[in-house]
Coordinates of C-alpha atoms and ligand atoms in Angstrom, one line a residue:
X1 CA 4.7 -8.1 15.0
X2 CA 1.4 -7.3 13.6
X3 CA 0.9 -8.0 9.9
X4 CA -0.7 -5.6 7.8
X5 CA -3.1 -5.8 5.3
X6 CA -4.1 -3.2 3.1
X7 CA -7.5 -3.6 1.2
X8 CA -7.3 -1.3 -2.3
X9 CA -11.1 -1.1 -3.3
X10 CA -9.7 0.9 -6.3
X11 CA -12.7 2.2 -8.2
X12 CA -15.3 -0.3 -6.1
X13 CA -18.3 -0.4 -5.3
X14 CA -20.3 1.6 -7.1
X15 CA -22.8 2.9 -4.3
X16 CA -22.1 4.7 -0.7
X17 CA -24.8 2.0 -0.1
X18 CA -22.3 -0.8 -1.3
X19 CA -19.2 0.8 0.1
X20 CA -21.1 0.7 3.9
X21 CA -21.8 -3.0 3.5
X22 CA -18.6 -3.6 2.3
X23 CA -17.1 -2.0 5.4
X24 CA -19.2 -3.4 7.4
X25 CA -18.3 -7.1 6.5
X26 CA -14.4 -5.6 6.2
X27 CA -14.9 -4.2 9.9
X28 CA -15.9 -7.7 11.2
X29 CA -13.2 -9.3 9.8
X30 CA -10.4 -7.0 10.9
X31 CA -12.3 -7.1 14.5
X32 CA -11.7 -11.1 14.7
X33 CA -8.5 -10.8 13.9
X34 CA -6.3 -9.2 16.7
X35 CA -2.7 -9.7 15.3
X36 CA -3.6 -8.1 11.9
X37 CA -3.6 -4.6 11.3
X38 CA -6.3 -3.8 8.7
X39 CA -6.3 -0.7 6.6
X40 CA -9.0 0.4 4.2
X41 CA -8.6 2.6 1.2
X42 CA -11.7 3.5 -0.3
X43 CA -12.7 5.3 -3.3
X44 CA -12.0 9.3 -1.9
X45 CA -15.6 9.6 -2.4
X46 CA -16.5 7.4 0.2
X47 CA -13.7 8.1 2.5
X48 CA -15.1 10.7 5.0
X49 CA -18.5 9.2 5.2
X50 CA -16.9 5.7 6.2
X51 CA -14.4 7.0 8.5
X52 CA -16.8 9.5 10.2
X53 CA -19.0 6.5 10.7
X54 CA -16.7 4.1 12.2
X55 CA -16.2 4.5 16.3
X56 CA -13.6 1.9 16.8
X57 CA -9.9 1.5 16.5
X58 CA -8.8 -1.5 14.7
X59 CA -9.1 -0.2 11.0
X60 CA -7.1 2.5 9.7
X61 CA -8.1 4.6 6.7
X62 CA -6.2 5.6 3.8
X63 CA -6.5 7.2 0.3
X64 CA -5.5 5.5 -2.9
X65 CA -3.7 8.9 -4.4
X66 CA -3.2 12.4 -3.2
X67 CA -1.7 15.8 -5.0
X68 CA 1.6 16.7 -4.4
X69 CA 0.9 20.3 -3.8
X70 CA -0.7 21.5 -0.5
X71 CA -3.2 23.7 -3.1
X72 CA -3.9 25.6 -6.0
X73 CA -5.7 25.4 -9.1
X74 CA -5.7 21.4 -9.7
X75 CA -9.6 20.6 -11.1
X76 CA -10.6 17.3 -10.0
X77 CA -7.3 16.5 -7.6
X78 CA -8.0 16.3 -4.1
X79 CA -5.0 17.3 -1.3
X80 CA -3.1 15.9 1.1
X81 CA -4.8 18.2 3.8
X82 CA -8.2 17.4 3.0
X83 CA -7.4 13.4 3.3
X84 CA -6.2 14.2 6.1
X85 CA -9.4 15.9 7.2
X86 CA -11.5 13.3 6.1
X87 CA -9.7 11.3 8.8
X88 CA -7.5 9.3 6.8
X89 CA -4.1 8.2 8.8
X90 CA -2.1 6.8 5.6
X91 CA -1.9 7.3 1.8
X92 CA -1.0 4.8 -1.1
X93 CA 1.6 6.6 -3.1
X94 CA 2.8 5.4 -6.3
X95 CA 0.4 2.5 -7.2
X96 CA 1.2 1.1 -10.6
X97 CA -2.0 2.0 -11.9
X98 CA -1.4 5.9 -11.1
X99 CA 2.2 5.1 -12.7
X100 CA 0.3 3.9 -15.8
X101 CA -1.5 7.0 -15.9
X102 CA 1.3 9.3 -15.8
X103 CA 2.7 9.2 -12.6
X104 CA 6.3 10.0 -12.6
X105 CA 9.3 9.0 -9.9
X106 CA 9.7 12.6 -9.7
X107 CA 5.7 13.1 -8.6
X108 CA 6.0 10.3 -6.0
X109 CA 8.9 12.2 -4.4
X110 CA 7.0 15.2 -3.8
X111 CA 3.7 13.5 -2.7
X112 CA 5.9 11.5 -0.1
X113 CA 7.0 14.9 1.1
X114 CA 3.6 16.3 1.4
X115 CA 2.4 13.2 3.1
X116 CA 4.9 13.2 5.9
X117 CA 4.5 16.9 6.2
X118 CA 0.5 16.3 6.8
X119 CA 1.6 13.1 9.4
X120 CA 0.1 10.5 6.7
X121 CA 1.9 7.7 6.6
X122 CA 3.0 7.0 3.0
X123 CA 2.4 3.5 1.5
X124 CA 4.7 3.9 -1.5
X125 CA 4.5 1.4 -4.4
X126 CA 7.1 0.1 -6.3
X127 CA 7.9 -2.5 -8.9
X128 CA 8.9 -3.4 -12.2
X129 CA 6.6 -4.5 -15.4
X130 CA 8.6 -7.4 -16.3
X131 CA 11.4 -9.5 -15.4
X132 CA 14.8 -10.4 -17.3
X133 CA 17.4 -13.1 -17.0
X134 CA 19.8 -9.9 -16.4
X135 CA 18.3 -8.6 -13.5
X136 CA 17.5 -5.5 -14.7
X137 CA 13.9 -5.4 -12.5
X138 CA 16.5 -4.6 -9.7
X139 CA 17.9 -1.5 -10.9
X140 CA 14.4 -0.6 -12.0
X141 CA 13.0 -1.0 -8.7
X142 CA 16.5 0.9 -7.1
X143 CA 16.0 4.3 -9.0
X144 CA 11.6 4.6 -8.1
X145 CA 13.1 3.8 -4.4
X146 CA 16.1 6.3 -5.1
X147 CA 14.1 9.3 -6.3
X148 CA 10.6 8.2 -4.5
X149 CA 12.7 8.5 -1.1
X150 CA 15.5 11.4 -2.2
X151 CA 13.7 13.8 0.6
X152 CA 13.3 11.7 3.5
X153 CA 15.4 11.9 6.2
X154 CA 16.8 8.7 7.7
X155 CA 15.2 9.5 10.9
X156 CA 12.0 9.6 8.8
X157 CA 12.3 6.5 6.8
X158 CA 11.0 4.1 9.4
X159 CA 7.7 6.4 9.1
X160 CA 7.3 4.9 5.5
X161 CA 5.9 1.5 4.0
X162 CA 7.2 0.1 0.7
X163 CA 4.6 -1.9 -1.1
X164 CA 6.8 -4.0 -3.4
X165 CA 4.0 -4.8 -6.4
X166 CA 5.1 -6.5 -9.6
X167 CA 2.7 -4.8 -12.1
X168 CA 3.3 -8.3 -13.8
X169 CA 1.6 -9.9 -10.8
X170 CA -1.5 -6.9 -10.3
X171 CA -5.1 -8.3 -11.2
X172 CA -2.9 -11.4 -12.6
X173 CA -4.2 -15.2 -12.1
X174 CA -0.5 -16.0 -9.9
X175 CA 1.2 -14.2 -7.3
X176 CA 4.9 -14.1 -7.7
X177 CA 6.7 -17.1 -5.6
X178 CA 7.7 -16.4 -1.9
X179 CA 11.3 -17.2 -2.6
X180 CA 11.2 -14.2 -5.5
X181 CA 9.9 -12.0 -3.0
X182 CA 12.4 -13.0 -0.6
X183 CA 15.1 -12.0 -2.6
X184 CA 13.4 -9.0 -3.7
X185 CA 13.0 -7.4 -0.1
X186 CA 16.5 -8.4 1.0
X187 CA 17.6 -6.2 -2.2
X188 CA 15.1 -3.5 -1.1
X189 CA 16.3 -3.0 2.2
X190 CA 20.0 -3.5 1.1
X191 CA 19.1 -0.6 -0.9
X192 CA 17.6 1.7 1.9
X193 CA 20.9 0.8 4.1
X194 CA 22.9 2.0 1.3
X195 CA 21.0 5.3 0.8
X196 CA 19.6 6.2 4.4
X197 CA 20.6 4.4 7.5
X198 CA 21.5 0.6 8.8
X199 CA 17.8 1.4 10.5
X200 CA 16.5 0.8 7.1
X201 CA 17.2 -2.8 7.4
X202 CA 13.7 -2.9 9.8
X203 CA 11.9 -1.2 7.0
X204 CA 8.1 -2.6 6.5
X205 CA 7.8 -4.1 3.7
X206 CA 4.2 -5.2 1.9
X207 CA 3.8 -7.4 -1.4
X208 CA 1.0 -6.8 -3.7
X209 CA -0.4 -8.5 -6.7
X210 CA -2.6 -11.5 -6.8
X211 CA -2.9 -12.2 -2.9
X212 CA -6.3 -14.0 -1.8
X213 CA -7.1 -16.4 0.4
X214 CA -5.3 -19.3 -1.0
X215 CA -1.7 -17.6 -0.9
X216 CA -1.4 -15.0 1.7
X217 CA -0.2 -17.2 4.4
X218 CA 2.7 -18.9 2.2
X219 CA 3.8 -15.0 1.6
X220 CA 3.5 -13.7 4.4
X221 CA 5.6 -16.9 6.3
X222 CA 8.2 -17.2 3.3
X223 CA 8.4 -14.0 1.9
X224 CA 10.2 -11.9 4.3
X225 CA 7.3 -9.0 4.0
X226 CA 5.7 -7.7 6.9
X227 CA 2.1 -7.7 5.2
X228 CA -0.1 -7.6 1.9
X229 CA -1.4 -5.1 -0.3
X230 CA -4.7 -6.3 -1.8
X231 CA -7.0 -5.5 -4.7
X232 CA -9.7 -7.6 -6.1
X233 CA -10.0 -10.3 -3.0
X234 CA -10.3 -7.3 -0.5
X235 CA -13.8 -6.2 -2.4
X236 CA -15.0 -9.8 -2.2
X237 CA -16.5 -10.3 1.4
X238 CA -15.7 -13.9 1.6
X239 CA -12.6 -14.2 -0.1
X240 CA -11.4 -11.0 2.2
X241 CA -12.8 -12.8 5.5
X242 CA -11.2 -16.0 4.4
X243 CA -7.7 -14.2 3.9
X244 CA -8.0 -12.6 7.3
X245 CA -8.6 -15.4 9.1
X246 CA -5.6 -17.7 7.1
X247 CA -3.5 -14.9 8.6
X248 CA -4.4 -14.2 12.0
Ligands
PEP1 C1 -3.1 -3.8 -6.6 O1 -4.0 -3.4 -7.0 O2 -2.3 -3.1 -5.6 C2 -3.5 -5.2 -6.2 C3 -2.4 -5.8 -5.7 O3 -4.2 -5.6 -6.9 P1 -4.7 -7.3 -7.2 O4 -4.6 -7.9 -5.5 O5 -6.3 -7.5 -7.8 O6 -3.9 -8.1 -8.0

């Protein structure tokens, strides 16, 4: 199975010119690695230009966020039909930085429904803020999954990718260990089998949090994950190319 790498550019770069250059380097890296499927999530303001200019098929475009309502008076927001019209096919939902800005589990639930109705693939982010010896972090993730996926039918669950991103490892100096990820992947699949159906055992799980060219391969090999969500290293051209090469 192909590994999936989601490049979350967050609020970088500053200009369209830099975005084009970063995309061009990302495209080259993606095209040299046929076994890796690359999704690029640029800032929304660059999405349409980049996606319209791209004539290849190897890269899929994703939005970093979108509103849960189809339309309406929501100044400053972007709707999922608009995202679809800008030629994105996926959307990150519930990223830790959106949650830190106030996004609730109930909102992730509504966003997932809207994304599915617009035929955008949800990349649904979950993850605890910290860990405790008592294992409360498992319950925290379970609640995020339970509420966020409440309206998703067992048949639709296969359209969703779960991105497990422990908040303490995002933008940090170290990723979590593949062994810890493996344990969490088993927990996530088990929870989804309980809430949805046995088919959930095949749910695609990504890991995100301080992944770069030095640890990507180990995480894919030992973490029981089918891909990676990459922040900082996705906007550093040489790091991203080396990361893709390391897992190709
Ligand atoms: C992220 O923002 O989802 C992320 C994983 O960031 P970083 O790779 O920089 O830790």
